[in-house]
mmCIF file of C-alpha atoms in Angstrom:
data_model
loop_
_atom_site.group_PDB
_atom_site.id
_atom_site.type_symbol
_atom_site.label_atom_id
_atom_site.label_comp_id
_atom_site.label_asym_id
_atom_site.label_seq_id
_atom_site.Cartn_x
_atom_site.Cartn_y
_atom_site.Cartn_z
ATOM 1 C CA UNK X 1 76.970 135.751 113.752
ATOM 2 C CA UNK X 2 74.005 133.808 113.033
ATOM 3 C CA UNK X 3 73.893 132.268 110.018
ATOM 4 C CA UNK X 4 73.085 128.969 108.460
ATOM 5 C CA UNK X 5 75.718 125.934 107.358
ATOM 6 C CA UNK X 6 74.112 127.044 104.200
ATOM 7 C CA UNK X 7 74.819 130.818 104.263
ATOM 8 C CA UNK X 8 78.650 130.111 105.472
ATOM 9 C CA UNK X 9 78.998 128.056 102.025
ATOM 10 C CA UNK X 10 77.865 130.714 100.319
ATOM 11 C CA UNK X 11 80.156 133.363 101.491
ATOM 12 C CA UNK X 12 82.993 131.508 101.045
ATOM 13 C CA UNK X 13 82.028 130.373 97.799
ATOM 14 C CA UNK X 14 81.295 134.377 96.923
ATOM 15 C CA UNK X 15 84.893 135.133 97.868
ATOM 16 C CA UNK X 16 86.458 132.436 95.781
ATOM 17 C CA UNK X 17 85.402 134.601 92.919
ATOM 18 C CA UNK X 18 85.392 137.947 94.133
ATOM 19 C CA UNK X 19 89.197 139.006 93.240
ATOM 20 C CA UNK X 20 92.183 137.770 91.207
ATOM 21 C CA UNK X 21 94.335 136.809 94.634
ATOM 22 C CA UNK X 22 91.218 134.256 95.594
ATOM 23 C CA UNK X 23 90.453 132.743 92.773
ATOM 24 C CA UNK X 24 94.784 132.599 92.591
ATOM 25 C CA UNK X 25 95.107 131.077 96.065
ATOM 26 C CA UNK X 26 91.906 128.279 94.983
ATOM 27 C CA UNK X 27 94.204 127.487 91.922
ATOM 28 C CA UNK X 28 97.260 126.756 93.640
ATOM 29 C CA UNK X 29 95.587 124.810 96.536
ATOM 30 C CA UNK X 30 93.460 123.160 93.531
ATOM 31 C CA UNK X 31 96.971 122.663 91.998
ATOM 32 C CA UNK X 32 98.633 120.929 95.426
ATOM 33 C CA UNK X 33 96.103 119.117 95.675
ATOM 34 C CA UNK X 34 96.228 116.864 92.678
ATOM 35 C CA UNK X 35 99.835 116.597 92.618
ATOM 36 C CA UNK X 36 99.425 114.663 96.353
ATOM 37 C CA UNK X 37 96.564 112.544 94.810
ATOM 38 C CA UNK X 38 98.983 112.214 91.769
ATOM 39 C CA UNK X 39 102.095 111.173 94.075
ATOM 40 C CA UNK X 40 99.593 108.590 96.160
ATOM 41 C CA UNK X 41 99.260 106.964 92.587
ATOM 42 C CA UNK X 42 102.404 106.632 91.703
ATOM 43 C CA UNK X 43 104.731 107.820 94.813
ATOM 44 C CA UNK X 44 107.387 108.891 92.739
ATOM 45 C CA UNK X 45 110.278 111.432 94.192
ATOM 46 C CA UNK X 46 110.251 114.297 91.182
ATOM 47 C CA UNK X 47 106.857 114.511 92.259
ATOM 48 C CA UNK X 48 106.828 115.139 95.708
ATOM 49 C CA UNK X 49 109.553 117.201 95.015
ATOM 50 C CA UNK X 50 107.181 119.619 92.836
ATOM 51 C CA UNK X 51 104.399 119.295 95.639
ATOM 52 C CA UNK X 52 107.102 120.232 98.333
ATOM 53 C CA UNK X 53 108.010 123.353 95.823
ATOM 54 C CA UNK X 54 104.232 124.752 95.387
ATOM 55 C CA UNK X 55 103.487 124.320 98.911
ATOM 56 C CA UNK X 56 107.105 126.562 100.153
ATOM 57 C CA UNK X 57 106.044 128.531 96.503
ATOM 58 C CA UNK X 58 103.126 129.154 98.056
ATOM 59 C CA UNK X 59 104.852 130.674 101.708
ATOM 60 C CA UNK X 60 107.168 132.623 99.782
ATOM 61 C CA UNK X 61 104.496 134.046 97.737
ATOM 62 C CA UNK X 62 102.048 134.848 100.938
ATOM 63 C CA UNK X 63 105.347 136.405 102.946
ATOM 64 C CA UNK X 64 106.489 138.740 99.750
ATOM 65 C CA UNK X 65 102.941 139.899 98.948
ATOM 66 C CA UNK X 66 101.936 140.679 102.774
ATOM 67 C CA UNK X 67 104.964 141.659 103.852
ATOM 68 C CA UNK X 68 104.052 143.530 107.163
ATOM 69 C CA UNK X 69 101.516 142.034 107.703
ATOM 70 C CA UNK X 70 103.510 138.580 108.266
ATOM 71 C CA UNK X 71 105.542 140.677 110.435
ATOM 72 C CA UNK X 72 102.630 141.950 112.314
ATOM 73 C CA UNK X 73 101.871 138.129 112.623
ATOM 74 C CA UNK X 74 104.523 137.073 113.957
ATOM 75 C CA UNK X 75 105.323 139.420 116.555
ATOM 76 C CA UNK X 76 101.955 139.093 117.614
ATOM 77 C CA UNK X 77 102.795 135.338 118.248
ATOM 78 C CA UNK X 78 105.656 135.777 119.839
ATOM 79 C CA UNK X 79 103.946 138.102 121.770
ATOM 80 C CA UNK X 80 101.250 135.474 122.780
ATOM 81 C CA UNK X 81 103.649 133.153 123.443
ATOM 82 C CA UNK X 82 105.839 135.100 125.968
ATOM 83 C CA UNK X 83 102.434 135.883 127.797
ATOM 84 C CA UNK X 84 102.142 132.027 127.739
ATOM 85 C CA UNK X 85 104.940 131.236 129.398
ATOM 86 C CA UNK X 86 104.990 134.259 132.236
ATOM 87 C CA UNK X 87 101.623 133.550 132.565
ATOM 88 C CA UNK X 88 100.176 130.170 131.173
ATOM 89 C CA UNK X 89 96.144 129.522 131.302
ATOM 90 C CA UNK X 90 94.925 126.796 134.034
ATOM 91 C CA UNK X 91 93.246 125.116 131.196
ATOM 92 C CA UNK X 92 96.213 124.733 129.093
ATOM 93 C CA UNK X 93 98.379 123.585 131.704
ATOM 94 C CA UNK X 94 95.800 121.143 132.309
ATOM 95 C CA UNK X 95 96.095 119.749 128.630
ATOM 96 C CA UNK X 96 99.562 119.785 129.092
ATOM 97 C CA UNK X 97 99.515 117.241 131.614
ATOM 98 C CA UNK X 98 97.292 115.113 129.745
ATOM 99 C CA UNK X 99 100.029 115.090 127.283
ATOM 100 C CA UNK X 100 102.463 114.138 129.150
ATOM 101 C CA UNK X 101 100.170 111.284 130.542
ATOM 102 C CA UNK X 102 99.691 109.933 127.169
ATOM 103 C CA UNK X 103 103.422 110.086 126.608
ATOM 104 C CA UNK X 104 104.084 108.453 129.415
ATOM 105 C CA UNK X 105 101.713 105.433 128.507
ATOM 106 C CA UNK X 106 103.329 105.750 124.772
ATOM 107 C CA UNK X 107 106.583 105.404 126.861
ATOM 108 C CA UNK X 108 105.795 102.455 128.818
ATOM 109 C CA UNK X 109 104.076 100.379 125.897
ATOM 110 C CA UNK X 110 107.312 101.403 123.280
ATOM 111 C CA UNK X 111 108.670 98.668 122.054
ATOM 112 C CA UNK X 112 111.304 100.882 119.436
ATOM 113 C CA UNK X 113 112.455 103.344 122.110
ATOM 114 C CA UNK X 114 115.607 102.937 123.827
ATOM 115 C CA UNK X 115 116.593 102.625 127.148
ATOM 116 C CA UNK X 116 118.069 105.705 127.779
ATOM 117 C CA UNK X 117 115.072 107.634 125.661
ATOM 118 C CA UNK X 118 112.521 105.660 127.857
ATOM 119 C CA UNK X 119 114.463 106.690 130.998
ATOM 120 C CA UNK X 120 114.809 110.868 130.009
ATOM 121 C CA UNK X 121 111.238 110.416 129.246
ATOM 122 C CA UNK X 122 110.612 109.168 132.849
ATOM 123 C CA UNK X 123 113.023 111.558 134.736
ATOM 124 C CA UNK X 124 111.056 114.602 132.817
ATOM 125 C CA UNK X 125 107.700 113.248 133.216
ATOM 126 C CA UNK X 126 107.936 112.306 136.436
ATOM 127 C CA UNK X 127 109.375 116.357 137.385
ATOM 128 C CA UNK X 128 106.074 117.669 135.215
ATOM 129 C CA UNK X 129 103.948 115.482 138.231
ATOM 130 C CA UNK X 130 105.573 117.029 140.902
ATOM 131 C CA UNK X 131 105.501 120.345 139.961
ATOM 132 C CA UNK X 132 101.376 119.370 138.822
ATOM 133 C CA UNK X 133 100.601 117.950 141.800
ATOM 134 C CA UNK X 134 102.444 120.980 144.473
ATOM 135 C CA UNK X 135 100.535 123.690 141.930
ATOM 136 C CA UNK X 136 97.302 121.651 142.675
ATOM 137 C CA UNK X 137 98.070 121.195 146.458
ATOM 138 C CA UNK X 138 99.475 125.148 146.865
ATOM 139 C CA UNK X 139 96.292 126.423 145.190
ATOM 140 C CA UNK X 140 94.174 124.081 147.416
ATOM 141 C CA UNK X 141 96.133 125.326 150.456
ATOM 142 C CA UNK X 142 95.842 128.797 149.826
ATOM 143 C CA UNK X 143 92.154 128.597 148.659
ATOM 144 C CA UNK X 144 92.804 130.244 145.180
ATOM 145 C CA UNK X 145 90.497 129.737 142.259
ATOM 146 C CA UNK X 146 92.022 127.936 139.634
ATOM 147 C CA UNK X 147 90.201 129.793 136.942
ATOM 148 C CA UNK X 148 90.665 132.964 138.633
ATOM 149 C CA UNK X 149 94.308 133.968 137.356
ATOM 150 C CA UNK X 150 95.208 137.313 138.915
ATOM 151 C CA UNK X 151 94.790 135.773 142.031
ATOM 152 C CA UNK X 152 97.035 132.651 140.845
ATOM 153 C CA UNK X 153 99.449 134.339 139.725
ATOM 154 C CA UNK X 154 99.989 136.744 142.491
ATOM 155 C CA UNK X 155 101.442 133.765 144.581
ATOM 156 C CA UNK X 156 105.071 133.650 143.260
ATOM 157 C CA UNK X 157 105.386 129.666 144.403
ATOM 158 C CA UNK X 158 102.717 128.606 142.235
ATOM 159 C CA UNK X 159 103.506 131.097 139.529
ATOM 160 C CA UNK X 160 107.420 129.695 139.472
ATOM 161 C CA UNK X 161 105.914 126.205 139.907
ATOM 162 C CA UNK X 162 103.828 126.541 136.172
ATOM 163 C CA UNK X 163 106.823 129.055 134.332
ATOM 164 C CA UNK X 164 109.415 126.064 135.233
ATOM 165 C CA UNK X 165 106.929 123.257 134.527
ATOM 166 C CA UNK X 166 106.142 125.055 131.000
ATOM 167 C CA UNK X 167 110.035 125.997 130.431
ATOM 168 C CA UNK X 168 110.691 121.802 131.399
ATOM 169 C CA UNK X 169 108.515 120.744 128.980
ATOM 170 C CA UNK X 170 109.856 123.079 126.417
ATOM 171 C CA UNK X 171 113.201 121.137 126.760
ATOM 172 C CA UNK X 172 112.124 118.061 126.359
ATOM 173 C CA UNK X 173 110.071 118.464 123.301
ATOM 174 C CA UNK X 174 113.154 120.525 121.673
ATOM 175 C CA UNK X 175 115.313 116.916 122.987
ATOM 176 C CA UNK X 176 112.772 114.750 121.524
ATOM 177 C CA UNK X 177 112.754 116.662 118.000
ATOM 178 C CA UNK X 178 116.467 116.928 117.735
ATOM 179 C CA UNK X 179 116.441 113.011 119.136
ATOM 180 C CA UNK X 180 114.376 112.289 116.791
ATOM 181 C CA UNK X 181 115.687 114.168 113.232
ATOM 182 C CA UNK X 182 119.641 112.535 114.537
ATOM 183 C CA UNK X 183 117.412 108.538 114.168
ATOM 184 C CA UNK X 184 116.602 109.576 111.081
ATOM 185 C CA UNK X 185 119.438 110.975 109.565
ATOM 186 C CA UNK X 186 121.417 108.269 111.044
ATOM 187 C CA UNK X 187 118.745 105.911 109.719
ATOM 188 C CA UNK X 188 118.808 107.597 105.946
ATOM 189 C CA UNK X 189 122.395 107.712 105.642
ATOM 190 C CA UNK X 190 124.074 104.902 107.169
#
């Protein structure tokens, strides 16, 4: 697809006004919109409330009118997902372990986390190297190309090495949500 900056503007702005459900969907984004701008104004609580119920009006609306298609969606995700985790890209995991080295700085440098947060933080982080570092050094054994990943992932070791690595890391982000919603519930209400 070659078009121009230009030409891209223009399509989108011919499908704003092509049907009723576009020129609908620029309304109630239009619509969202100001009530944010209003609430930065004044940052009162009725009003986030209404923002809160156009954007979930807005969900319900999109999962009642496309129905299977939503479904479609999401088992399509799912789907993705799965295939993730039995059989993750180099180049994510990668990523992933710039994550967790950023998270590990944010860890060292926190000045609000507590001990025992800082310390789970370690333990995990410090498992996510090792398993990194014996993927890298299995793959360099064995000679296999890291972006070739039917080869990878026809050595179990390695292959068990990413799936628990990825399943590891799934744990503690699930931990840090849950840690985190229980400091601020416990925050709001006591």
């Amino acid at each position: 697809m070659n078009l121009s900056l230009m030409e891209k503007f223009g399509i989108i702005f011919r499908y704003l006004f092509s049907s009723f459900l576009s020129i609908e969907m620029f309304i109630l984004s239009l619509l969202l919109f100001c009530v944010l701008i209003i609430n930065l104004k004044r940052d009162n609580k009725i009003i986030q409330m209404v923002a809160i119920g156009i954007y979930i009006g807005f969900v319900i609306g999109i999962l009642i009118s496309y129905t299977t298609y939503v479904k479609s969606c999401v088992h399509s995700f799912m789907k993705a997902i799965m295939n993730y985790i039995y059989f993750p890209s180099t180049v994510v995991y990668f990523f992933i372990i710039v994550f967790v080295t950023v998270m590990i700085l944010w860890t060292l440098f926190s000045k609000k986390m507590t001990y025992f947060k800082k310390v789970f933080n370690y333990a995990f982080f410090s498992i996510l190297y090792f398993f990194f570092m014996s993927f890298i050094a299995l793959a360099a054994y064995d000679g296999v190309d890291l972006l070739d990943t039917a080869k990878l992932y026809q050595n179990d070791t390695i292959l068990c090495f990413v799936q628990i690595s990825n399943f590891i890391l799934l744990i503690w982000i699930l931990y840090t949500l849950f840690y985190h919603l229980y400091k601020y519930f416990k925050n709001k209400y006591d």
